[in-house]
Every structure is written in structure tokens, then in C-alpha cells.
Amino acid sequence: MRLLLPMLLLALGGCAFVDASHPLDPDAPRSKQAKATLTGRLALPEGADAAALRDATVQLTEEGAAEAAHTTSPELTGDFRVTGITPGTYLVDIAVPGFAPASRSITLTLAQTADLGDIALTALDTHGTVAGAVELVGRGPVGGAVVEATTGPITTTAADGTFALDLPAGGHRLRVRFPGYVTAEVEVEVTQGQTTTLDPIALRARPGGVEGTVRMGPFDSAERRLTATVDVSGPSVHQVAPDAAGDFAVSGLAPGTYTVRVSAPGYAPRTRSVAVQPGETAAAGTYDMTHLSDTPDAVTLAGRVTVAGAPRSGATVDVRFVGLPGALATLTTDADGAFSTPAAPDERYTLAVMGAGVVEVERGPFGYDLNSGDFVDTEGMGTDLAVEQSCAAVICPAGTRCDPGPMRCVAGFAADRDCPDARFCDDPGACADGCRDTAGCPDDHTCIDHACVPD
């Protein structure tokens, strides 16, 4: 008892962690997985000579493979045992001279010991043979395709696509399948002692697809992603747009190689080649788009800011996208009032000028003119911007205000705050009687047009 307790604790502790190479880990490489064992017994008809089992064979072929993985012979009792089987789905083919071949399908798991039980053998004189070939549309003959009769017998095609299946005389339905392809069904009439040869069975590929993601560089936004176009061309042609997250997907594609091209206004297109396999969705990856302003195809957007004909330095110029958030660039005018930035020839921009004692304005939109090589507005006017001075930077003495025309202080008041209580600043810059706002009115009154009106 003292020895059993430590051993039990050790066994329980050993279950806490199984690394990826442990034989009992289903994620371990197949070569390292714990092997399975398969047993069974071949049952001859009553009165049959057991000597027929001397030349019998039992073969295990993994589904999708063209060659057998294991071959053994039964005892004269009919019992057989196959060890060292890698977990998977197998077709068990039994061949006994003078008897119809038998077959079974079984899925074996890690370290499993499975028993097929009694497999009844039938004398050949009640059977016929169905022979044929399986091919994949566009690819030709295929090995490893599964051919199964709905009555039970099953086999796989050889490397050249051919198969032969012994069946009891009468009508049968065959199902033919291969990974990634649509299962086909064939009706066949089997004649005792004869071979029925079928026309080639062509399997059509299941449609596949392609998916990917679009990113718009430093100007990336949901609105930007929606302007992109994805063209998929190959055995068929498709066009889609990514969603606001930048994701796109195209389904229903015939297998083959496709060119996936992503384009958007203001951006250099990007192209990739993607192979679509039967029944699978290929990953085209992420398309990181480059704005044309960062490429050799960029054009120059340039202009000058002037006030009363004189250049204005230090002004801020925002080059803003039309219909999209953000700005291409924020610039500062130089001593000559000039500004410039690389831009995309197929985008439109507005120009917002502010600061440096000027009245803030936004002009445009401006688009690139191929003939002149300049950006112009809808009336053909360029990007030289004449703006007005602003009083924002002018400080006037008490009792005076800034006149934006001559940009000088003149007699008068600039705002309500410069007037005494219960008075407001009228348009000429003089203080007039009346309320400024409701706060200057008695309770239950509202200031309307500088007069306190009862509620």
C-alpha cells in the first residue's frame, strides 16, 4: 500500500501536461502518435475448406492514398491482427481465392484496438465485377478516389484512376468521392460472372474562394477603405469592394490561379497571384496601399498666400481631402507666401488658410489639370490665394476697436464685453441700451433682439 500511493500520485501528476510530441497528443506529428491495432475474423460459408485462407490477404489503405499501408494474412481460423497503424480512416480490403473480395471502412484513433468482428465471405459464383475509371475535371485520372456501393463494398482507385469492385448480381448504386470534389452517384446492373465496364466518372471540383484585407496607409479610415475596388480575374472575373473594416471575400470560384488587384483613387494599385484549390478559400493577405503622393507618380500642388497683394509668410495651409476625413498635408507659407506638397493627380483637395493675422478661409475644390500641370478649381482658377487680414491679432486700447479694412484701431467698441452693464455693442461699434443675453433680464424674461420679453 505504501508503494502504491506514490506511484498513483506520480501517475496523476504526469497527466497534468502532455507536450505536442507525446504519442497520446492528437496534435503530435503523425509519425509520433500512438499506433492503433485492428483485429477481425474471416468467416467462410458453411462447408467451405479452410485451406482457402492460406492465400488470403488483408490490406489496409488510408482514405485518399493510392497504395496500401499494411498487408497481413489471416490464420486458418480466419483470425487476423494488424498492429502499428497510424490513426486515421482506412479501407480494409480482403482477398480470398475463390471468394468475392470483401471490404470495410473504419476510423482508428490514438492507441485504439478495434475489432471488425466476423466478415462473411461469399463464393464468387454469385457475383459480378464492376470496372471503371475516375477522373477530375480539368486534371485527368486520379488515384485514391473512394468508390463505394450503397450495399457496403468499397474500394479506391489506382494511380491511373481505375477501379474494380465485385458485387452481388443485381442493381447497385455507386458513390464516388474525392476531397474537394462533388460526390458523384452511378447506377449499375451487375451480371453474375461478368464484368460491367462503366464510362469514365468525372468529378467536378467544389467551388473555392479568396479573401483578403485592404489598408490605406497613413490616411487609413473606414471611409477610405470603402473607396477601394478589388478585381479578381482568372478562370472567371469578379469585382467587389471591401467593407468598412477593409475585408473582402469572393466565393464560388472555380479552382485555378487568379490575379487579385486592389485599386483606389489616390493610390498606386497592388496586384498578387493567388491559387484557389477545390473547396477551399485562399488567403490573399493584407494589401498595404501606398498613396500616390509617396510614389514617383506624385504631382506638385503649389500656390501662394497674399494679403492686399503682398505675400503673407507664416500662414498655415491645410490641404484637405474632398469627401474624406483628414488632410494630405499641413503647410506653412515661406517668406514669399509660397507653399507646396506632393499630391495625387486623381484626387481633389480644398485649401484652408488660417493664422498669421488672416481671416480663416477654405477654397476649392481643386483638381489636377493635365494640360497645365497645375491644380485648378471648377472655374479654372489656380491655387494662389488672396485672403483678408484678421483683427484677431490686433490689440486696441480701451474704447476703440479694430477695423479690418485698414487694420487699425478706431473709436468704438469691438464686442458686448466692452460695453457697460445693460448695454450691448451695435454694428457701428457703439454701445446701445438693451440686454446682451437672457442673463441680464429679470426672472421669467428672455432676451430677444436686445429686449427683455416676458416668458
PDB file of N, CA and C in Angstrom, residues 140-237:
ATOM      1  N   GLY A 140      -7.694  15.199 -65.029  1.00  0.00           N
ATOM      2  CA  GLY A 140      -7.481  13.854 -65.534  1.00  0.00           C
ATOM      3  C   GLY A 140      -7.637  12.793 -64.471  1.00  0.00           C
ATOM      4  N   PRO A 141      -7.124  11.564 -64.739  1.00  0.00           N
ATOM      5  CA  PRO A 141      -7.297  10.434 -63.819  1.00  0.00           C
ATOM      6  C   PRO A 141      -6.733  10.740 -62.435  1.00  0.00           C
ATOM      7  N   VAL A 142      -7.354  10.160 -61.402  1.00  0.00           N
ATOM      8  CA  VAL A 142      -6.925  10.419 -60.037  1.00  0.00           C
ATOM      9  C   VAL A 142      -6.881   9.118 -59.248  1.00  0.00           C
ATOM     10  N   GLY A 143      -5.807   8.925 -58.500  1.00  0.00           N
ATOM     11  CA  GLY A 143      -5.703   7.796 -57.592  1.00  0.00           C
ATOM     12  C   GLY A 143      -6.198   8.177 -56.211  1.00  0.00           C
ATOM     13  N   GLY A 144      -6.683   7.196 -55.475  1.00  0.00           N
ATOM     14  CA  GLY A 144      -7.136   7.444 -54.113  1.00  0.00           C
ATOM     15  C   GLY A 144      -8.574   7.878 -53.987  1.00  0.00           C
ATOM     16  N   ALA A 145      -9.312   7.957 -55.106  1.00  0.00           N
ATOM     17  CA  ALA A 145     -10.741   8.270 -55.011  1.00  0.00           C
ATOM     18  C   ALA A 145     -11.477   7.068 -54.428  1.00  0.00           C
ATOM     19  N   VAL A 146     -12.482   7.323 -53.613  1.00  0.00           N
ATOM     20  CA  VAL A 146     -13.238   6.254 -52.964  1.00  0.00           C
ATOM     21  C   VAL A 146     -14.455   5.900 -53.820  1.00  0.00           C
ATOM     22  N   VAL A 147     -14.592   4.593 -54.118  1.00  0.00           N
ATOM     23  CA  VAL A 147     -15.749   4.084 -54.857  1.00  0.00           C
ATOM     24  C   VAL A 147     -16.478   3.130 -53.914  1.00  0.00           C
ATOM     25  N   GLU A 148     -17.712   3.468 -53.573  1.00  0.00           N
ATOM     26  CA  GLU A 148     -18.444   2.712 -52.556  1.00  0.00           C
ATOM     27  C   GLU A 148     -19.837   2.362 -53.060  1.00  0.00           C
ATOM     28  N   ALA A 149     -20.180   1.083 -52.918  1.00  0.00           N
ATOM     29  CA  ALA A 149     -21.544   0.652 -53.226  1.00  0.00           C
ATOM     30  C   ALA A 149     -22.418   0.905 -52.009  1.00  0.00           C
ATOM     31  N   THR A 150     -23.642   1.356 -52.246  1.00  0.00           N
ATOM     32  CA  THR A 150     -24.534   1.637 -51.123  1.00  0.00           C
ATOM     33  C   THR A 150     -24.870   0.375 -50.338  1.00  0.00           C
ATOM     34  N   THR A 151     -24.595  -0.794 -50.937  1.00  0.00           N
ATOM     35  CA  THR A 151     -24.835  -2.064 -50.241  1.00  0.00           C
ATOM     36  C   THR A 151     -23.674  -2.450 -49.339  1.00  0.00           C
ATOM     37  N   GLY A 152     -22.575  -1.685 -49.346  1.00  0.00           N
ATOM     38  CA  GLY A 152     -21.488  -1.951 -48.414  1.00  0.00           C
ATOM     39  C   GLY A 152     -20.101  -2.037 -48.991  1.00  0.00           C
ATOM     40  N   PRO A 153     -19.843  -2.809 -50.081  1.00  0.00           N
ATOM     41  CA  PRO A 153     -18.480  -2.942 -50.595  1.00  0.00           C
ATOM     42  C   PRO A 153     -17.885  -1.588 -50.990  1.00  0.00           C
ATOM     43  N   ILE A 154     -16.562  -1.467 -50.814  1.00  0.00           N
ATOM     44  CA  ILE A 154     -15.888  -0.194 -51.044  1.00  0.00           C
ATOM     45  C   ILE A 154     -14.474  -0.453 -51.542  1.00  0.00           C
ATOM     46  N   THR A 155     -13.941   0.450 -52.365  1.00  0.00           N
ATOM     47  CA  THR A 155     -12.570   0.334 -52.854  1.00  0.00           C
ATOM     48  C   THR A 155     -12.055   1.726 -53.178  1.00  0.00           C
ATOM     49  N   THR A 156     -10.788   1.806 -53.580  1.00  0.00           N
ATOM     50  CA  THR A 156     -10.204   3.081 -54.012  1.00  0.00           C
ATOM     51  C   THR A 156      -9.578   2.901 -55.382  1.00  0.00           C
ATOM     52  N   THR A 157      -9.470   3.996 -56.110  1.00  0.00           N
ATOM     53  CA  THR A 157      -8.885   3.931 -57.447  1.00  0.00           C
ATOM     54  C   THR A 157      -7.370   3.823 -57.369  1.00  0.00           C
ATOM     55  N   ALA A 158      -6.810   3.156 -58.385  1.00  0.00           N
ATOM     56  CA  ALA A 158      -5.359   3.063 -58.506  1.00  0.00           C
ATOM     57  C   ALA A 158      -4.807   4.403 -58.997  1.00  0.00           C
ATOM     58  N   ALA A 159      -3.473   4.483 -59.114  1.00  0.00           N
ATOM     59  CA  ALA A 159      -2.834   5.733 -59.525  1.00  0.00           C
ATOM     60  C   ALA A 159      -3.330   6.211 -60.879  1.00  0.00           C
ATOM     61  N   ASP A 160      -3.726   5.273 -61.767  1.00  0.00           N
ATOM     62  CA  ASP A 160      -4.223   5.665 -63.090  1.00  0.00           C
ATOM     63  C   ASP A 160      -5.730   5.925 -63.095  1.00  0.00           C
ATOM     64  N   GLY A 161      -6.359   5.932 -61.903  1.00  0.00           N
ATOM     65  CA  GLY A 161      -7.782   6.238 -61.792  1.00  0.00           C
ATOM     66  C   GLY A 161      -8.708   5.057 -61.940  1.00  0.00           C
ATOM     67  N   THR A 162      -8.194   3.851 -62.233  1.00  0.00           N
ATOM     68  CA  THR A 162      -9.059   2.696 -62.475  1.00  0.00           C
ATOM     69  C   THR A 162      -9.456   2.020 -61.168  1.00  0.00           C
ATOM     70  N   PHE A 163     -10.581   1.280 -61.233  1.00  0.00           N
ATOM     71  CA  PHE A 163     -11.034   0.517 -60.078  1.00  0.00           C
ATOM     72  C   PHE A 163     -11.824  -0.692 -60.562  1.00  0.00           C
ATOM     73  N   ALA A 164     -11.940  -1.682 -59.686  1.00  0.00           N
ATOM     74  CA  ALA A 164     -12.786  -2.851 -59.933  1.00  0.00           C
ATOM     75  C   ALA A 164     -13.428  -3.229 -58.614  1.00  0.00           C
ATOM     76  N   LEU A 165     -14.723  -3.511 -58.660  1.00  0.00           N
ATOM     77  CA  LEU A 165     -15.467  -3.803 -57.446  1.00  0.00           C
ATOM     78  C   LEU A 165     -16.368  -5.003 -57.703  1.00  0.00           C
ATOM     79  N   ASP A 166     -16.199  -6.064 -56.891  1.00  0.00           N
ATOM     80  CA  ASP A 166     -17.044  -7.255 -57.011  1.00  0.00           C
ATOM     81  C   ASP A 166     -18.301  -7.066 -56.178  1.00  0.00           C
ATOM     82  N   LEU A 167     -19.446  -7.294 -56.821  1.00  0.00           N
ATOM     83  CA  LEU A 167     -20.734  -7.071 -56.172  1.00  0.00           C
ATOM     84  C   LEU A 167     -21.683  -8.223 -56.471  1.00  0.00           C
ATOM     85  N   PRO A 168     -22.634  -8.478 -55.586  1.00  0.00           N
ATOM     86  CA  PRO A 168     -23.655  -9.485 -55.896  1.00  0.00           C
ATOM     87  C   PRO A 168     -24.435  -9.069 -57.142  1.00  0.00           C
ATOM     88  N   ALA A 169     -24.886 -10.075 -57.876  1.00  0.00           N
ATOM     89  CA  ALA A 169     -25.658  -9.789 -59.084  1.00  0.00           C
ATOM     90  C   ALA A 169     -26.900  -8.979 -58.732  1.00  0.00           C
ATOM     91  N   GLY A 170     -27.236  -8.018 -59.616  1.00  0.00           N
ATOM     92  CA  GLY A 170     -28.405  -7.176 -59.391  1.00  0.00           C
ATOM     93  C   GLY A 170     -28.062  -5.705 -59.526  1.00  0.00           C
ATOM     94  N   GLY A 171     -29.020  -4.860 -59.177  1.00  0.00           N
ATOM     95  CA  GLY A 171     -28.831  -3.419 -59.294  1.00  0.00           C
ATOM     96  C   GLY A 171     -28.108  -2.833 -58.095  1.00  0.00           C
ATOM     97  N   HIS A 172     -27.223  -1.881 -58.374  1.00  0.00           N
ATOM     98  CA  HIS A 172     -26.451  -1.229 -57.310  1.00  0.00           C
ATOM     99  C   HIS A 172     -26.288   0.259 -57.633  1.00  0.00           C
ATOM    100  N   ARG A 173     -26.056   1.029 -56.597  1.00  0.00           N
ATOM    101  CA  ARG A 173     -25.707   2.442 -56.759  1.00  0.00           C
ATOM    102  C   ARG A 173     -24.309   2.658 -56.195  1.00  0.00           C
ATOM    103  N   LEU A 174     -23.453   3.245 -57.009  1.00  0.00           N
ATOM    104  CA  LEU A 174     -22.086   3.540 -56.577  1.00  0.00           C
ATOM    105  C   LEU A 174     -21.963   5.022 -56.244  1.00  0.00           C
ATOM    106  N   ARG A 175     -21.274   5.309 -55.141  1.00  0.00           N
ATOM    107  CA  ARG A 175     -20.934   6.690 -54.793  1.00  0.00           C
ATOM    108  C   ARG A 175     -19.426   6.854 -54.933  1.00  0.00           C
ATOM    109  N   VAL A 176     -19.028   7.924 -55.617  1.00  0.00           N
ATOM    110  CA  VAL A 176     -17.605   8.175 -55.869  1.00  0.00           C
ATOM    111  C   VAL A 176     -17.253   9.524 -55.261  1.00  0.00           C
ATOM    112  N   ARG A 177     -16.218   9.549 -54.407  1.00  0.00           N
ATOM    113  CA  ARG A 177     -15.859  10.808 -53.755  1.00  0.00           C
ATOM    114  C   ARG A 177     -14.344  11.000 -53.721  1.00  0.00           C
ATOM    115  N   PHE A 178     -13.957  12.285 -53.661  1.00  0.00           N
ATOM    116  CA  PHE A 178     -12.550  12.670 -53.540  1.00  0.00           C
ATOM    117  C   PHE A 178     -12.526  14.035 -52.858  1.00  0.00           C
ATOM    118  N   PRO A 179     -11.578  14.253 -51.919  1.00  0.00           N
ATOM    119  CA  PRO A 179     -11.569  15.521 -51.173  1.00  0.00           C
ATOM    120  C   PRO A 179     -11.563  16.743 -52.088  1.00  0.00           C
ATOM    121  N   GLY A 180     -12.469  17.688 -51.804  1.00  0.00           N
ATOM    122  CA  GLY A 180     -12.540  18.928 -52.569  1.00  0.00           C
ATOM    123  C   GLY A 180     -13.411  18.852 -53.804  1.00  0.00           C
ATOM    124  N   TYR A 181     -14.026  17.666 -54.059  1.00  0.00           N
ATOM    125  CA  TYR A 181     -14.833  17.487 -55.270  1.00  0.00           C
ATOM    126  C   TYR A 181     -16.232  17.009 -54.903  1.00  0.00           C
ATOM    127  N   VAL A 182     -17.188  17.299 -55.789  1.00  0.00           N
ATOM    128  CA  VAL A 182     -18.579  16.924 -55.556  1.00  0.00           C
ATOM    129  C   VAL A 182     -18.746  15.416 -55.745  1.00  0.00           C
ATOM    130  N   THR A 183     -19.382  14.757 -54.779  1.00  0.00           N
ATOM    131  CA  THR A 183     -19.610  13.312 -54.857  1.00  0.00           C
ATOM    132  C   THR A 183     -20.537  12.981 -56.028  1.00  0.00           C
ATOM    133  N   ALA A 184     -20.153  11.947 -56.788  1.00  0.00           N
ATOM    134  CA  ALA A 184     -20.965  11.504 -57.931  1.00  0.00           C
ATOM    135  C   ALA A 184     -21.632  10.176 -57.589  1.00  0.00           C
ATOM    136  N   GLU A 185     -22.814   9.937 -58.162  1.00  0.00           N
ATOM    137  CA  GLU A 185     -23.524   8.672 -57.977  1.00  0.00           C
ATOM    138  C   GLU A 185     -23.816   8.046 -59.338  1.00  0.00           C
ATOM    139  N   VAL A 186     -23.622   6.722 -59.422  1.00  0.00           N
ATOM    140  CA  VAL A 186     -23.809   5.996 -60.682  1.00  0.00           C
ATOM    141  C   VAL A 186     -24.648   4.752 -60.408  1.00  0.00           C
ATOM    142  N   GLU A 187     -25.671   4.528 -61.227  1.00  0.00           N
ATOM    143  CA  GLU A 187     -26.475   3.307 -61.145  1.00  0.00           C
ATOM    144  C   GLU A 187     -25.857   2.247 -62.066  1.00  0.00           C
ATOM    145  N   VAL A 188     -25.766   0.996 -61.573  1.00  0.00           N
ATOM    146  CA  VAL A 188     -25.160  -0.065 -62.370  1.00  0.00           C
ATOM    147  C   VAL A 188     -25.918  -1.376 -62.144  1.00  0.00           C
ATOM    148  N   GLU A 189     -26.028  -2.172 -63.206  1.00  0.00           N
ATOM    149  CA  GLU A 189     -26.644  -3.500 -63.123  1.00  0.00           C
ATOM    150  C   GLU A 189     -25.534  -4.532 -63.246  1.00  0.00           C
ATOM    151  N   VAL A 190     -25.371  -5.356 -62.204  1.00  0.00           N
ATOM    152  CA  VAL A 190     -24.302  -6.352 -62.163  1.00  0.00           C
ATOM    153  C   VAL A 190     -24.849  -7.698 -62.623  1.00  0.00           C
ATOM    154  N   THR A 191     -24.116  -8.320 -63.558  1.00  0.00           N
ATOM    155  CA  THR A 191     -24.492  -9.641 -64.072  1.00  0.00           C
ATOM    156  C   THR A 191     -23.557 -10.686 -63.488  1.00  0.00           C
ATOM    157  N   GLN A 192     -24.134 -11.795 -63.006  1.00  0.00           N
ATOM    158  CA  GLN A 192     -23.344 -12.841 -62.369  1.00  0.00           C
ATOM    159  C   GLN A 192     -22.273 -13.359 -63.315  1.00  0.00           C
ATOM    160  N   GLY A 193     -21.021 -13.415 -62.781  1.00  0.00           N
ATOM    161  CA  GLY A 193     -19.907 -13.976 -63.538  1.00  0.00           C
ATOM    162  C   GLY A 193     -19.395 -13.094 -64.661  1.00  0.00           C
ATOM    163  N   GLN A 194     -19.883 -11.862 -64.803  1.00  0.00           N
ATOM    164  CA  GLN A 194     -19.439 -10.984 -65.881  1.00  0.00           C
ATOM    165  C   GLN A 194     -18.890  -9.673 -65.316  1.00  0.00           C
ATOM    166  N   THR A 195     -18.122  -8.970 -66.162  1.00  0.00           N
ATOM    167  CA  THR A 195     -17.577  -7.659 -65.794  1.00  0.00           C
ATOM    168  C   THR A 195     -18.335  -6.567 -66.539  1.00  0.00           C
ATOM    169  N   THR A 196     -18.880  -5.646 -65.792  1.00  0.00           N
ATOM    170  CA  THR A 196     -19.574  -4.491 -66.373  1.00  0.00           C
ATOM    171  C   THR A 196     -18.627  -3.294 -66.332  1.00  0.00           C
ATOM    172  N   THR A 197     -18.314  -2.748 -67.509  1.00  0.00           N
ATOM    173  CA  THR A 197     -17.383  -1.615 -67.589  1.00  0.00           C
ATOM    174  C   THR A 197     -18.164  -0.316 -67.738  1.00  0.00           C
ATOM    175  N   LEU A 198     -17.907   0.611 -66.831  1.00  0.00           N
ATOM    176  CA  LEU A 198     -18.603   1.897 -66.827  1.00  0.00           C
ATOM    177  C   LEU A 198     -17.848   2.935 -67.651  1.00  0.00           C
ATOM    178  N   ASP A 199     -18.575   3.939 -68.128  1.00  0.00           N
ATOM    179  CA  ASP A 199     -17.915   5.102 -68.725  1.00  0.00           C
ATOM    180  C   ASP A 199     -17.127   5.830 -67.640  1.00  0.00           C
ATOM    181  N   PRO A 200     -16.074   6.563 -68.016  1.00  0.00           N
ATOM    182  CA  PRO A 200     -15.304   7.308 -67.004  1.00  0.00           C
ATOM    183  C   PRO A 200     -16.210   8.206 -66.165  1.00  0.00           C
ATOM    184  N   ILE A 201     -15.960   8.202 -64.865  1.00  0.00           N
ATOM    185  CA  ILE A 201     -16.745   9.016 -63.932  1.00  0.00           C
ATOM    186  C   ILE A 201     -15.960  10.295 -63.656  1.00  0.00           C
ATOM    187  N   ALA A 202     -16.501  11.429 -64.079  1.00  0.00           N
ATOM    188  CA  ALA A 202     -15.813  12.717 -63.922  1.00  0.00           C
ATOM    189  C   ALA A 202     -16.348  13.445 -62.688  1.00  0.00           C
ATOM    190  N   LEU A 203     -15.436  13.791 -61.783  1.00  0.00           N
ATOM    191  CA  LEU A 203     -15.812  14.527 -60.581  1.00  0.00           C
ATOM    192  C   LEU A 203     -15.558  16.021 -60.785  1.00  0.00           C
ATOM    193  N   ARG A 204     -16.544  16.819 -60.450  1.00  0.00           N
ATOM    194  CA  ARG A 204     -16.456  18.271 -60.603  1.00  0.00           C
ATOM    195  C   ARG A 204     -15.988  18.894 -59.285  1.00  0.00           C
ATOM    196  N   ALA A 205     -15.038  19.809 -59.395  1.00  0.00           N
ATOM    197  CA  ALA A 205     -14.472  20.438 -58.198  1.00  0.00           C
ATOM    198  C   ALA A 205     -15.514  21.280 -57.470  1.00  0.00           C
ATOM    199  N   ARG A 206     -15.454  21.237 -56.147  1.00  0.00           N
ATOM    200  CA  ARG A 206     -16.265  22.161 -55.360  1.00  0.00           C
ATOM    201  C   ARG A 206     -15.698  23.569 -55.540  1.00  0.00           C
ATOM    202  N   PRO A 207     -16.557  24.586 -55.592  1.00  0.00           N
ATOM    203  CA  PRO A 207     -16.030  25.946 -55.765  1.00  0.00           C
ATOM    204  C   PRO A 207     -15.219  26.384 -54.555  1.00  0.00           C
ATOM    205  N   GLY A 208     -14.247  27.228 -54.810  1.00  0.00           N
ATOM    206  CA  GLY A 208     -13.430  27.795 -53.745  1.00  0.00           C
ATOM    207  C   GLY A 208     -13.674  29.287 -53.636  1.00  0.00           C
ATOM    208  N   GLY A 209     -12.751  29.986 -53.038  1.00  0.00           N
ATOM    209  CA  GLY A 209     -12.902  31.429 -52.872  1.00  0.00           C
ATOM    210  C   GLY A 209     -11.577  32.073 -52.544  1.00  0.00           C
ATOM    211  N   VAL A 210     -11.609  33.383 -52.376  1.00  0.00           N
ATOM    212  CA  VAL A 210     -10.423  34.146 -51.997  1.00  0.00           C
ATOM    213  C   VAL A 210     -10.866  35.254 -51.052  1.00  0.00           C
ATOM    214  N   GLU A 211     -10.025  35.571 -50.074  1.00  0.00           N
ATOM    215  CA  GLU A 211     -10.337  36.626 -49.126  1.00  0.00           C
ATOM    216  C   GLU A 211      -9.074  37.396 -48.788  1.00  0.00           C
ATOM    217  N   GLY A 212      -9.238  38.631 -48.343  1.00  0.00           N
ATOM    218  CA  GLY A 212      -8.092  39.459 -48.006  1.00  0.00           C
ATOM    219  C   GLY A 212      -8.532  40.717 -47.278  1.00  0.00           C
ATOM    220  N   THR A 213      -7.563  41.602 -47.038  1.00  0.00           N
ATOM    221  CA  THR A 213      -7.793  42.833 -46.285  1.00  0.00           C
ATOM    222  C   THR A 213      -7.068  43.987 -46.969  1.00  0.00           C
ATOM    223  N   VAL A 214      -7.685  45.169 -46.931  1.00  0.00           N
ATOM    224  CA  VAL A 214      -7.102  46.368 -47.535  1.00  0.00           C
ATOM    225  C   VAL A 214      -6.828  47.393 -46.438  1.00  0.00           C
ATOM    226  N   ARG A 215      -5.627  47.975 -46.463  1.00  0.00           N
ATOM    227  CA  ARG A 215      -5.263  49.066 -45.567  1.00  0.00           C
ATOM    228  C   ARG A 215      -4.749  50.230 -46.404  1.00  0.00           C
ATOM    229  N   MET A 216      -5.104  51.467 -46.002  1.00  0.00           N
ATOM    230  CA  MET A 216      -4.859  52.640 -46.830  1.00  0.00           C
ATOM    231  C   MET A 216      -3.722  53.520 -46.325  1.00  0.00           C
ATOM    232  N   GLY A 217      -2.724  52.929 -45.675  1.00  0.00           N
ATOM    233  CA  GLY A 217      -1.541  53.679 -45.280  1.00  0.00           C
ATOM    234  C   GLY A 217      -1.838  54.732 -44.230  1.00  0.00           C
ATOM    235  N   PRO A 218      -1.081  55.854 -44.231  1.00  0.00           N
ATOM    236  CA  PRO A 218      -1.243  56.872 -43.180  1.00  0.00           C
ATOM    237  C   PRO A 218      -2.599  57.570 -43.207  1.00  0.00           C
ATOM    238  N   PHE A 219      -3.337  57.469 -44.311  1.00  0.00           N
ATOM    239  CA  PHE A 219      -4.654  58.108 -44.406  1.00  0.00           C
ATOM    240  C   PHE A 219      -5.781  57.084 -44.250  1.00  0.00           C
ATOM    241  N   ASP A 220      -5.473  55.947 -43.620  1.00  0.00           N
ATOM    242  CA  ASP A 220      -6.447  54.862 -43.496  1.00  0.00           C
ATOM    243  C   ASP A 220      -7.656  55.298 -42.670  1.00  0.00           C
ATOM    244  N   SER A 221      -8.846  54.951 -43.145  1.00  0.00           N
ATOM    245  CA  SER A 221     -10.093  55.207 -42.426  1.00  0.00           C
ATOM    246  C   SER A 221     -11.162  54.318 -43.038  1.00  0.00           C
ATOM    247  N   ALA A 222     -12.275  54.166 -42.318  1.00  0.00           N
ATOM    248  CA  ALA A 222     -13.374  53.357 -42.853  1.00  0.00           C
ATOM    249  C   ALA A 222     -13.868  53.935 -44.173  1.00  0.00           C
ATOM    250  N   GLU A 223     -13.940  55.278 -44.251  1.00  0.00           N
ATOM    251  CA  GLU A 223     -14.403  55.910 -45.486  1.00  0.00           C
ATOM    252  C   GLU A 223     -13.441  55.627 -46.635  1.00  0.00           C
ATOM    253  N   ARG A 224     -12.151  55.647 -46.354  1.00  0.00           N
ATOM    254  CA  ARG A 224     -11.141  55.379 -47.382  1.00  0.00           C
ATOM    255  C   ARG A 224     -11.254  53.950 -47.908  1.00  0.00           C
ATOM    256  N   ARG A 225     -11.405  53.000 -46.991  1.00  0.00           N
ATOM    257  CA  ARG A 225     -11.445  51.592 -47.408  1.00  0.00           C
ATOM    258  C   ARG A 225     -12.615  51.331 -48.348  1.00  0.00           C
ATOM    259  N   LEU A 226     -13.717  52.040 -48.118  1.00  0.00           N
ATOM    260  CA  LEU A 226     -14.898  51.842 -48.961  1.00  0.00           C
ATOM    261  C   LEU A 226     -14.703  52.364 -50.377  1.00  0.00           C
ATOM    262  N   THR A 227     -13.658  53.175 -50.618  1.00  0.00           N
ATOM    263  CA  THR A 227     -13.404  53.674 -51.974  1.00  0.00           C
ATOM    264  C   THR A 227     -12.598  52.684 -52.809  1.00  0.00           C
ATOM    265  N   ALA A 228     -12.067  51.630 -52.179  1.00  0.00           N
ATOM    266  CA  ALA A 228     -11.220  50.674 -52.903  1.00  0.00           C
ATOM    267  C   ALA A 228     -12.069  49.728 -53.754  1.00  0.00           C
ATOM    268  N   THR A 229     -11.448  49.201 -54.799  1.00  0.00           N
ATOM    269  CA  THR A 229     -12.071  48.215 -55.677  1.00  0.00           C
ATOM    270  C   THR A 229     -11.150  47.005 -55.773  1.00  0.00           C
ATOM    271  N   VAL A 230     -11.724  45.802 -55.647  1.00  0.00           N
ATOM    272  CA  VAL A 230     -10.959  44.555 -55.747  1.00  0.00           C
ATOM    273  C   VAL A 230     -11.403  43.828 -57.012  1.00  0.00           C
ATOM    274  N   ASP A 231     -10.468  43.639 -57.953  1.00  0.00           N
ATOM    275  CA  ASP A 231     -10.739  42.903 -59.190  1.00  0.00           C
ATOM    276  C   ASP A 231     -10.060  41.542 -59.112  1.00  0.00           C
ATOM    277  N   VAL A 232     -10.845  40.475 -59.280  1.00  0.00           N
ATOM    278  CA  VAL A 232     -10.340  39.101 -59.248  1.00  0.00           C
ATOM    279  C   VAL A 232     -10.537  38.511 -60.638  1.00  0.00           C
ATOM    280  N   SER A 233      -9.434  38.151 -61.291  1.00  0.00           N
ATOM    281  CA  SER A 233      -9.528  37.636 -62.662  1.00  0.00           C
ATOM    282  C   SER A 233      -8.737  36.348 -62.784  1.00  0.00           C
ATOM    283  N   GLY A 234      -9.278  35.404 -63.548  1.00  0.00           N
ATOM    284  CA  GLY A 234      -8.659  34.098 -63.760  1.00  0.00           C
ATOM    285  C   GLY A 234      -9.597  33.269 -64.602  1.00  0.00           C
ATOM    286  N   PRO A 235      -9.908  32.024 -64.177  1.00  0.00           N
ATOM    287  CA  PRO A 235     -10.918  31.244 -64.890  1.00  0.00           C
ATOM    288  C   PRO A 235     -12.266  31.965 -64.969  1.00  0.00           C
ATOM    289  N   SER A 236     -12.524  32.886 -64.026  1.00  0.00           N
ATOM    290  CA  SER A 236     -13.703  33.748 -64.073  1.00  0.00           C
ATOM    291  C   SER A 236     -13.286  35.122 -63.565  1.00  0.00           C
ATOM    292  N   VAL A 237     -14.131  36.126 -63.806  1.00  0.00           N
ATOM    293  CA  VAL A 237     -13.799  37.511 -63.460  1.00  0.00           C
ATOM    294  C   VAL A 237     -14.841  38.038 -62.480  1.00  0.00           C
TER     295      VAL A 237
END
